[in-house]
């Protein structure tokens, strides 16, 4: 009978796929500014990797003056840096595209945030000495496997343009929320690329290679590319910055509510810049009113939480929408930008409720 | 690093709502004939109830010769009976209706099964002595609360027609899979009504009342009624027997697969009777072939597992469908029977995959 004292289950992630393990966070569990790693969405391309049993060393090599091998102890001695960063899967909200798009059917919960602590990638690159003419920095994870479109094995690896790699907030993280990185989220070291979709934040870093050319690999030229057309590749462009976006967390879509006063709640976020305005419509977009949120005095890379008080005395069906604007005047569009692989969905968020 | 030895998370239910706790089973976790209670979907109308701390007694009263109060020990002394029974929420697959229907947005996992052990309700009713003219048996649970459409408090209670109540396989269950009923699934006693949707299988039984009239209550005249029209109540009829149905478990909808041979797998079930035929189409319903499943020699109230070998050498998009038939010649329809509250969805199951 102990169960009846504390009857609700602990929240758990929703499983989209067992192998590889892909799980998202039910949006009603995103209740704080700092999500526990137990509730952090998991997006894997392959099985979890096997890490070297001992003697982990981070290699910094390629187009540098002095290739380096750094132990975790070496990294711990370098000046630490912490940033609150949203990680959003580029496929977050993919299931909302019409026509439907193939691939993991993420709902609205492939997003999370918390405090990442580590060393600026710039510090490490400068320690190795970047040679003049360096163009990109390739980061390879320990995870690897086959792809359905090929018989070759691939490691998960991607490059960053040198400017992004040198941004002081691009981190080699070793802690999440004051604890060592959990294995499933990249232990011992994970790249954290603020402002970009999370495919850039490579987990389980194996090595870092500076190059003087343009890196080409399936996770950059095949996946994580916006292909605006179904049948051909014209207009393709890489997925990079997070689009301005918002999600209604309460009420749930297709909820049945009573007449009276309800609090509509949610989050809003963007890549470059910060959120400057959030508007809510309860009449299917005919009229809009401002939601309440705390303006960030010193904007960080996190989301903002917003709320809106709604008093509704008539019965019927209502469409509620949320629309965020950022400091670069980017606004969520009414119609999503459809693309063949289903990345970057950021249309105005929309739910329907029935008042009884 | 222990995590990396056994890296996949234990499966967990998908949360549809936190309060009351409503959770379903990801269909890829339905892998056995006997689902662990940890993976059994949870469908609650209210908060979990507080049970009497001691001295639990089951009251059998109303239109009977001798009202009875039975302890759990008394029940344990009566002849036990075990049945493998599917419980399917009447709202299972509700999210698939078009136009959308308000209420809990269940995907395909509000279904489970296992072995229920208890005493035949008939045995208990006969022990109290059913009076001539008895028409229904009302079963009340300990769970209660408010409804959005009313300011009154209601207990969860429903009636069974006397014939169904007297069916020898209608059980007062006290064990699930050889263990005492878990609290969240109705401890100490749960009604199990084979063949009917699970709203009939009242949890946490408080009392049983035989009546000589027709019971009316919100869980019988308002909810769990098929209303075929959006705006009026004509043609309303109560939800009772489970409709013939099937679900494709593998592959997942909108999966990307390689050319070659794939095993398509799933389950099929019905209320009255048993499954006699399962057909699969891989060309959007133009042609159908039989799936393989084990004919039940002695049909029970469980589902059957089926599989189908599919060799596909061309690339492209394919719609896979499954269609079950039962021994009463009921067949899954192509178009679901839309009803305002979204019950009994059983259209031909359908997924799309892309072969690369």
Tab-separated table of N, CA, C and O in Angstrom, chain A residues 214-316:
chain	number	residue	atom	x	y	z
A	214	UNK	N	37.078	22.010	-46.862
A	214	UNK	CA	35.684	21.885	-46.452
A	214	UNK	C	35.378	20.419	-46.200
A	214	UNK	O	35.580	19.583	-47.080
A	215	UNK	N	34.911	20.117	-45.021
A	215	UNK	CA	34.621	18.731	-44.657
A	215	UNK	C	33.322	18.280	-45.327
A	215	UNK	O	32.339	19.020	-45.376
A	216	UNK	N	33.343	17.051	-45.839
A	216	UNK	CA	32.126	16.466	-46.412
A	216	UNK	C	31.886	15.134	-45.724
A	216	UNK	O	32.785	14.295	-45.639
A	217	UNK	N	30.699	14.926	-45.206
A	217	UNK	CA	30.370	13.642	-44.578
A	217	UNK	C	28.870	13.510	-44.554
A	217	UNK	O	28.149	14.499	-44.733
A	218	UNK	N	28.368	12.289	-44.346
A	218	UNK	CA	26.922	12.082	-44.466
A	218	UNK	C	26.106	12.864	-43.443
A	218	UNK	O	24.938	13.149	-43.699
A	219	UNK	N	26.704	13.238	-42.315
A	219	UNK	CA	25.927	13.981	-41.316
A	219	UNK	C	25.993	15.480	-41.557
A	219	UNK	O	25.591	16.279	-40.720
A	220	UNK	N	26.497	15.828	-42.721
A	220	UNK	CA	26.614	17.231	-43.048
A	220	UNK	C	26.166	17.511	-44.481
A	220	UNK	O	25.648	18.573	-44.773
A	221	UNK	N	26.333	16.508	-45.361
A	221	UNK	CA	25.981	16.752	-46.761
A	221	UNK	C	24.745	15.945	-47.157
A	221	UNK	O	24.140	16.204	-48.191
A	222	UNK	N	24.353	14.998	-46.318
A	222	UNK	CA	23.203	14.157	-46.631
A	222	UNK	C	22.117	14.393	-45.580
A	222	UNK	O	21.024	14.866	-45.887
A	223	UNK	N	22.452	14.127	-44.322
A	223	UNK	CA	21.550	14.492	-43.228
A	223	UNK	C	21.883	15.916	-42.782
A	223	UNK	O	22.938	16.444	-43.105
A	224	UNK	N	20.941	16.499	-42.041
A	224	UNK	CA	21.109	17.849	-41.510
A	224	UNK	C	21.346	18.870	-42.617
A	224	UNK	O	22.154	19.786	-42.514
A	225	UNK	N	20.606	18.635	-43.689
A	225	UNK	CA	20.562	19.580	-44.809
A	225	UNK	C	19.081	19.862	-45.077
A	225	UNK	O	18.259	18.941	-45.047
A	226	UNK	N	18.737	21.120	-45.275
A	226	UNK	CA	17.389	21.464	-45.710
A	226	UNK	C	17.287	21.205	-47.206
A	226	UNK	O	17.969	21.880	-47.991
A	227	UNK	N	16.454	20.237	-47.598
A	227	UNK	CA	16.149	20.014	-49.016
A	227	UNK	C	14.715	20.472	-49.226
A	227	UNK	O	13.777	19.777	-48.831
A	228	UNK	N	14.519	21.625	-49.877
A	228	UNK	CA	13.158	22.160	-49.957
A	228	UNK	C	12.245	21.371	-50.895
A	228	UNK	O	11.033	21.572	-50.860
A	229	UNK	N	12.802	20.479	-51.715
A	229	UNK	CA	11.969	19.769	-52.686
A	229	UNK	C	11.997	18.272	-52.438
A	229	UNK	O	13.000	17.726	-51.983
A	230	UNK	N	10.892	17.641	-52.808
A	230	UNK	CA	10.788	16.212	-52.573
A	230	UNK	C	11.668	15.431	-53.529
A	230	UNK	O	12.265	14.426	-53.151
A	231	UNK	N	11.718	15.847	-54.774
A	231	UNK	CA	12.310	14.994	-55.816
A	231	UNK	C	13.714	15.397	-56.259
A	231	UNK	O	14.372	14.641	-56.945
A	232	UNK	N	14.136	16.598	-55.928
A	232	UNK	CA	15.485	16.995	-56.353
A	232	UNK	C	16.140	17.830	-55.256
A	232	UNK	O	15.486	18.223	-54.295
A	233	UNK	N	17.445	18.078	-55.434
A	233	UNK	CA	18.230	18.676	-54.356
A	233	UNK	C	18.480	20.171	-54.508
A	233	UNK	O	19.311	20.741	-53.792
A	234	UNK	N	17.775	20.809	-55.433
A	234	UNK	CA	17.986	22.241	-55.613
A	234	UNK	C	17.643	23.021	-54.350
A	234	UNK	O	16.689	22.691	-53.646
A	235	UNK	N	18.409	24.047	-54.111
A	235	UNK	CA	18.119	24.916	-52.975
A	235	UNK	C	18.567	24.353	-51.643
A	235	UNK	O	18.190	24.880	-50.581
A	236	UNK	N	19.354	23.284	-51.663
A	236	UNK	CA	19.788	22.668	-50.405
A	236	UNK	C	20.677	23.616	-49.611
A	236	UNK	O	21.503	24.336	-50.195
A	237	UNK	N	20.500	23.642	-48.296
A	237	UNK	CA	21.424	24.419	-47.463
A	237	UNK	C	21.534	23.754	-46.091
A	237	UNK	O	20.593	23.117	-45.609
A	238	UNK	N	22.714	23.883	-45.495
A	238	UNK	CA	22.955	23.152	-44.246
A	238	UNK	C	22.105	23.666	-43.086
A	238	UNK	O	21.780	24.851	-43.015
A	239	UNK	N	21.768	22.775	-42.179
A	239	UNK	CA	21.086	23.141	-40.941
A	239	UNK	C	22.132	23.687	-39.977
A	239	UNK	O	23.136	23.030	-39.726
A	240	UNK	N	21.918	24.901	-39.485
A	240	UNK	CA	22.865	25.468	-38.512
A	240	UNK	C	22.097	26.059	-37.331
A	240	UNK	O	21.779	25.339	-36.397
A	241	UNK	N	21.797	27.376	-37.384
A	241	UNK	CA	21.164	28.047	-36.250
A	241	UNK	C	19.752	27.545	-35.957
A	241	UNK	O	18.985	27.242	-36.869
A	242	UNK	N	19.416	27.529	-34.690
A	242	UNK	CA	18.058	27.210	-34.238
A	242	UNK	C	17.119	28.312	-34.704
A	242	UNK	O	17.445	29.499	-34.603
A	243	UNK	N	15.947	27.931	-35.211
A	243	UNK	CA	14.932	28.911	-35.595
A	243	UNK	C	14.149	29.404	-34.386
A	243	UNK	O	13.940	28.648	-33.431
A	244	UNK	N	13.676	30.625	-34.455
A	244	UNK	CA	12.840	31.166	-33.372
A	244	UNK	C	11.595	30.277	-33.248
A	244	UNK	O	11.009	29.863	-34.257
A	245	UNK	N	11.205	29.988	-32.012
A	245	UNK	CA	10.203	28.950	-31.817
A	245	UNK	C	9.518	29.102	-30.462
A	245	UNK	O	10.038	29.798	-29.566
A	246	UNK	N	8.356	28.490	-30.314
A	246	UNK	CA	7.682	28.454	-29.012
A	246	UNK	C	6.806	27.218	-28.944
A	246	UNK	O	6.441	26.642	-29.974
A	247	UNK	N	6.520	26.785	-27.746
A	247	UNK	CA	5.684	25.609	-27.520
A	247	UNK	C	4.716	25.905	-26.383
A	247	UNK	O	5.120	26.430	-25.348
A	248	UNK	N	3.454	25.561	-26.613
A	248	UNK	CA	2.443	25.640	-25.552
A	248	UNK	C	2.521	24.341	-24.756
A	248	UNK	O	2.375	23.258	-25.316
A	249	UNK	N	2.755	24.462	-23.444
A	249	UNK	CA	2.867	23.248	-22.625
A	249	UNK	C	1.548	22.894	-21.941
A	249	UNK	O	1.238	21.737	-21.727
A	250	UNK	N	0.817	23.942	-21.525
A	250	UNK	CA	-0.461	23.758	-20.846
A	250	UNK	C	-1.450	24.729	-21.456
A	250	UNK	O	-1.092	25.906	-21.593
A	251	UNK	N	-2.677	24.328	-21.816
A	251	UNK	CA	-3.197	22.956	-21.741
A	251	UNK	C	-2.582	22.052	-22.800
A	251	UNK	O	-1.806	22.502	-23.640
A	252	UNK	N	-2.963	20.786	-22.762
A	252	UNK	CA	-2.529	19.851	-23.792
A	252	UNK	C	-3.461	19.962	-25.003
A	252	UNK	O	-4.619	20.350	-24.868
A	253	UNK	N	-2.918	19.608	-26.150
A	253	UNK	CA	-3.733	19.614	-27.350
A	253	UNK	C	-4.946	18.693	-27.190
A	253	UNK	O	-4.828	17.594	-26.674
A	254	UNK	N	-6.112	19.186	-27.592
A	254	UNK	CA	-7.376	18.435	-27.575
A	254	UNK	C	-7.879	18.143	-26.167
A	254	UNK	O	-8.647	17.205	-25.948
A	255	UNK	N	-7.441	18.961	-25.221
A	255	UNK	CA	-7.963	18.871	-23.857
A	255	UNK	C	-9.412	19.342	-23.805
A	255	UNK	O	-9.835	20.180	-24.617
A	256	UNK	N	-10.119	18.831	-22.816
A	256	UNK	CA	-11.472	19.287	-22.517
A	256	UNK	C	-11.391	20.051	-21.193
A	256	UNK	O	-10.941	19.505	-20.186
A	257	UNK	N	-11.790	21.329	-21.193
A	257	UNK	CA	-11.678	22.174	-20.002
A	257	UNK	C	-13.058	22.691	-19.623
A	257	UNK	O	-13.991	22.654	-20.425
A	258	UNK	N	-13.137	23.223	-18.404
A	258	UNK	CA	-14.402	23.839	-17.999
A	258	UNK	C	-14.329	25.341	-18.251
A	258	UNK	O	-13.252	25.903	-18.459
A	259	UNK	N	-15.479	26.022	-18.226
A	259	UNK	CA	-15.470	27.477	-18.336
A	259	UNK	C	-14.766	28.047	-17.106
A	259	UNK	O	-14.714	27.416	-16.051
A	260	UNK	N	-14.202	29.252	-17.249
A	260	UNK	CA	-13.510	29.872	-16.120
A	260	UNK	C	-12.165	30.404	-16.559
A	260	UNK	O	-11.947	30.721	-17.734
A	261	UNK	N	-11.242	30.504	-15.617
A	261	UNK	CA	-9.927	31.072	-15.904
A	261	UNK	C	-8.876	29.971	-15.967
A	261	UNK	O	-8.795	29.128	-15.087
A	262	UNK	N	-8.095	30.001	-17.021
A	262	UNK	CA	-7.034	29.012	-17.220
A	262	UNK	C	-5.714	29.728	-17.438
A	262	UNK	O	-5.690	30.805	-18.021
A	263	UNK	N	-4.633	29.124	-16.986
A	263	UNK	CA	-3.308	29.658	-17.277
A	263	UNK	C	-2.735	28.871	-18.450
A	263	UNK	O	-2.589	27.655	-18.374
A	264	UNK	N	-2.463	29.584	-19.521
A	264	UNK	CA	-1.786	28.977	-20.671
A	264	UNK	C	-0.293	29.205	-20.454
A	264	UNK	O	0.123	30.317	-20.144
A	265	UNK	N	0.493	28.121	-20.568
A	265	UNK	CA	1.923	28.237	-20.257
A	265	UNK	C	2.777	27.617	-21.351
A	265	UNK	O	2.330	26.690	-22.034
A	266	UNK	N	3.993	28.084	-21.450
A	266	UNK	CA	4.885	27.495	-22.438
A	266	UNK	C	6.288	28.037	-22.359
A	266	UNK	O	6.649	28.742	-21.406
A	267	UNK	N	7.072	27.699	-23.378
A	267	UNK	CA	8.446	28.192	-23.475
A	267	UNK	C	8.649	28.789	-24.876
A	267	UNK	O	7.892	28.489	-25.805
A	268	UNK	N	9.671	29.629	-24.999
A	268	UNK	CA	10.043	30.199	-26.297
A	268	UNK	C	11.557	30.309	-26.327
A	268	UNK	O	12.194	30.510	-25.286
A	269	UNK	N	12.127	30.155	-27.518
A	269	UNK	CA	13.588	30.158	-27.632
A	269	UNK	C	13.986	30.499	-29.052
A	269	UNK	O	13.164	30.478	-29.966
A	270	UNK	N	15.248	30.817	-29.217
A	270	UNK	CA	15.781	31.078	-30.554
A	270	UNK	C	17.263	30.742	-30.574
A	270	UNK	O	17.846	30.429	-29.523
A	271	UNK	N	17.868	30.793	-31.769
A	271	UNK	CA	19.299	30.544	-31.890
A	271	UNK	C	20.057	31.846	-31.698
A	271	UNK	O	20.403	32.218	-30.577
A	272	UNK	N	20.246	32.583	-32.773
A	272	UNK	CA	20.930	33.882	-32.682
A	272	UNK	C	20.026	34.892	-31.996
A	272	UNK	O	18.857	35.034	-32.360
A	273	UNK	N	20.551	35.623	-31.038
A	273	UNK	CA	19.780	36.663	-30.367
A	273	UNK	C	18.981	36.109	-29.199
A	273	UNK	O	19.316	35.058	-28.656
A	274	UNK	N	17.932	36.860	-28.838
A	274	UNK	CA	17.120	36.423	-27.711
A	274	UNK	C	15.666	36.782	-27.978
A	274	UNK	O	15.358	37.574	-28.878
A	275	UNK	N	14.773	36.208	-27.201
A	275	UNK	CA	13.332	36.397	-27.404
A	275	UNK	C	12.941	37.789	-26.924
A	275	UNK	O	13.267	38.186	-25.800
A	276	UNK	N	12.206	38.520	-27.788
A	276	UNK	CA	11.780	39.873	-27.412
A	276	UNK	C	10.271	39.994	-27.260
A	276	UNK	O	9.786	40.943	-26.647
A	277	UNK	N	9.520	39.062	-27.837
A	277	UNK	CA	8.060	39.176	-27.780
A	277	UNK	C	7.425	37.804	-27.940
A	277	UNK	O	7.901	36.981	-28.736
A	278	UNK	N	6.356	37.581	-27.177
A	278	UNK	CA	5.587	36.332	-27.315
A	278	UNK	C	4.119	36.724	-27.318
A	278	UNK	O	3.652	37.407	-26.398
A	279	UNK	N	3.413	36.323	-28.349
A	279	UNK	CA	1.994	36.660	-28.467
A	279	UNK	C	1.150	35.400	-28.485
A	279	UNK	O	1.571	34.369	-29.035
A	280	UNK	N	-0.036	35.535	-27.902
A	280	UNK	CA	-0.958	34.408	-27.804
A	280	UNK	C	-2.257	34.784	-28.488
A	280	UNK	O	-2.741	35.909	-28.336
A	281	UNK	N	-2.817	33.839	-29.205
A	281	UNK	CA	-4.160	34.015	-29.763
A	281	UNK	C	-5.036	32.885	-29.246
A	281	UNK	O	-4.602	31.734	-29.194
A	282	UNK	N	-6.260	33.230	-28.857
A	282	UNK	CA	-7.194	32.175	-28.441
A	282	UNK	C	-8.361	32.094	-29.417
A	282	UNK	O	-9.346	31.419	-29.150
A	283	UNK	N	-8.235	32.791	-30.554
A	283	UNK	CA	-9.312	32.770	-31.550
A	283	UNK	C	-8.760	32.421	-32.932
A	283	UNK	O	-9.109	33.042	-33.929
A	284	UNK	N	-7.882	31.451	-32.940
A	284	UNK	CA	-7.360	30.924	-34.198
A	284	UNK	C	-6.605	31.982	-35.009
A	284	UNK	O	-6.636	31.987	-36.240
A	285	UNK	N	-5.925	32.877	-34.298
A	285	UNK	CA	-5.044	33.809	-34.979
A	285	UNK	C	-5.687	35.111	-35.426
A	285	UNK	O	-5.028	35.930	-36.068
A	286	UNK	N	-6.958	35.321	-35.092
A	286	UNK	CA	-7.589	36.584	-35.486
A	286	UNK	C	-7.062	37.752	-34.666
A	286	UNK	O	-6.795	38.821	-35.207
A	287	UNK	N	-6.923	37.551	-33.351
A	287	UNK	CA	-6.369	38.612	-32.498
A	287	UNK	C	-5.263	38.010	-31.634
A	287	UNK	O	-5.271	36.816	-31.326
A	288	UNK	N	-4.326	38.872	-31.283
A	288	UNK	CA	-3.156	38.419	-30.526
A	288	UNK	C	-2.937	39.322	-29.314
A	288	UNK	O	-3.134	40.528	-29.399
A	289	UNK	N	-2.496	38.729	-28.198
A	289	UNK	CA	-2.149	39.512	-27.003
A	289	UNK	C	-0.802	39.039	-26.481
A	289	UNK	O	-0.407	37.892	-26.688
A	290	UNK	N	-0.147	39.940	-25.777
A	290	UNK	CA	1.195	39.614	-25.295
A	290	UNK	C	1.149	38.637	-24.122
A	290	UNK	O	0.355	38.811	-23.189
A	291	UNK	N	2.007	37.652	-24.162
A	291	UNK	CA	2.204	36.767	-23.007
A	291	UNK	C	3.187	37.442	-22.053
A	291	UNK	O	3.917	38.360	-22.431
A	292	UNK	N	3.168	36.985	-20.816
A	292	UNK	CA	4.084	37.519	-19.802
A	292	UNK	C	5.326	36.648	-19.739
A	292	UNK	O	5.220	35.424	-19.657
A	293	UNK	N	6.478	37.263	-19.789
A	293	UNK	CA	7.710	36.506	-19.518
A	293	UNK	C	8.756	37.451	-18.974
A	293	UNK	O	8.657	38.677	-19.125
A	294	UNK	N	9.747	36.879	-18.333
A	294	UNK	CA	10.776	37.676	-17.700
A	294	UNK	C	11.817	38.043	-18.746
A	294	UNK	O	12.469	37.160	-19.310
A	295	UNK	N	11.941	39.320	-19.043
A	295	UNK	CA	12.978	39.753	-19.983
A	295	UNK	C	14.333	39.410	-19.374
A	295	UNK	O	14.584	39.661	-18.198
A	296	UNK	N	15.191	38.827	-20.180
A	296	UNK	CA	16.515	38.463	-19.676
A	296	UNK	C	17.420	39.690	-19.694
A	296	UNK	O	17.639	40.284	-20.755
A	297	UNK	N	17.925	40.083	-18.517
A	297	UNK	CA	18.800	41.259	-18.482
A	297	UNK	C	20.086	40.981	-19.242
A	297	UNK	O	20.575	41.788	-20.019
A	298	UNK	N	20.623	39.803	-18.981
A	298	UNK	CA	21.826	39.406	-19.691
A	298	UNK	C	21.450	38.132	-20.445
A	298	UNK	O	21.492	37.037	-19.887
A	299	UNK	N	21.014	38.293	-21.713
A	299	UNK	CA	20.503	37.120	-22.430
A	299	UNK	C	21.516	35.980	-22.443
A	299	UNK	O	22.727	36.200	-22.597
A	300	UNK	N	21.023	34.778	-22.236
A	300	UNK	CA	21.891	33.603	-22.317
A	300	UNK	C	21.419	32.747	-23.485
A	300	UNK	O	20.677	33.215	-24.344
A	301	UNK	N	21.821	31.518	-23.523
A	301	UNK	CA	21.416	30.634	-24.621
A	301	UNK	C	20.269	29.727	-24.216
A	301	UNK	O	20.112	28.646	-24.779
A	302	UNK	N	19.499	30.163	-23.222
A	302	UNK	CA	18.396	29.329	-22.739
A	302	UNK	C	17.052	29.775	-23.285
A	302	UNK	O	16.937	30.780	-23.984
A	303	UNK	N	16.010	29.016	-22.944
A	303	UNK	CA	14.649	29.423	-23.334
A	303	UNK	C	14.079	30.361	-22.288
A	303	UNK	O	14.640	30.497	-21.196
A	304	UNK	N	12.965	31.018	-22.616
A	304	UNK	CA	12.218	31.769	-21.616
A	304	UNK	C	10.889	31.044	-21.376
A	304	UNK	O	10.346	30.419	-22.292
A	305	UNK	N	10.402	31.100	-20.150
A	305	UNK	CA	9.085	30.546	-19.822
A	305	UNK	C	8.076	31.676	-19.865
A	305	UNK	O	8.359	32.770	-19.379
A	306	UNK	N	6.906	31.420	-20.441
A	306	UNK	CA	5.894	32.467	-20.546
A	306	UNK	C	4.552	31.942	-20.040
A	306	UNK	O	4.344	30.733	-19.929
A	307	UNK	N	3.676	32.872	-19.743
A	307	UNK	CA	2.320	32.468	-19.337
A	307	UNK	C	1.318	33.518	-19.788
A	307	UNK	O	1.679	34.656	-20.123
A	308	UNK	N	0.084	33.106	-19.804
A	308	UNK	CA	-0.990	33.944	-20.322
A	308	UNK	C	-2.264	33.528	-19.597
A	308	UNK	O	-2.596	32.351	-19.541
A	309	UNK	N	-2.963	34.528	-19.024
A	309	UNK	CA	-4.187	34.230	-18.283
A	309	UNK	C	-5.369	34.321	-19.237
A	309	UNK	O	-5.552	35.328	-19.914
A	310	UNK	N	-6.153	33.276	-19.284
A	310	UNK	CA	-7.275	33.201	-20.232
A	310	UNK	C	-8.573	32.942	-19.480
A	310	UNK	O	-8.705	31.914	-18.813
A	311	UNK	N	-9.470	33.909	-19.567
A	311	UNK	CA	-10.787	33.704	-18.966
A	311	UNK	C	-11.776	33.433	-20.085
A	311	UNK	O	-11.906	34.240	-21.017
A	312	UNK	N	-12.435	32.318	-20.011
A	312	UNK	CA	-13.335	31.910	-21.085
A	312	UNK	C	-14.656	31.437	-20.464
A	312	UNK	O	-14.667	30.505	-19.657
A	313	UNK	N	-15.716	32.146	-20.833
A	313	UNK	CA	-16.999	31.858	-20.196
A	313	UNK	C	-17.971	31.160	-21.139
A	313	UNK	O	-19.000	30.660	-20.705
A	314	UNK	N	-17.630	31.095	-22.429
A	314	UNK	CA	-18.531	30.388	-23.353
A	314	UNK	C	-17.994	28.987	-23.628
A	314	UNK	O	-16.797	28.764	-23.633
A	315	UNK	N	-18.927	28.088	-23.923
A	315	UNK	CA	-18.547	26.737	-24.306
A	315	UNK	C	-18.228	26.699	-25.797
A	315	UNK	O	-18.636	27.591	-26.546
A	316	UNK	N	-17.493	25.707	-26.205
A	316	UNK	CA	-17.188	25.570	-27.627
A	316	UNK	C	-15.759	25.110	-27.845
A	316	UNK	O	-15.064	24.726	-26.896
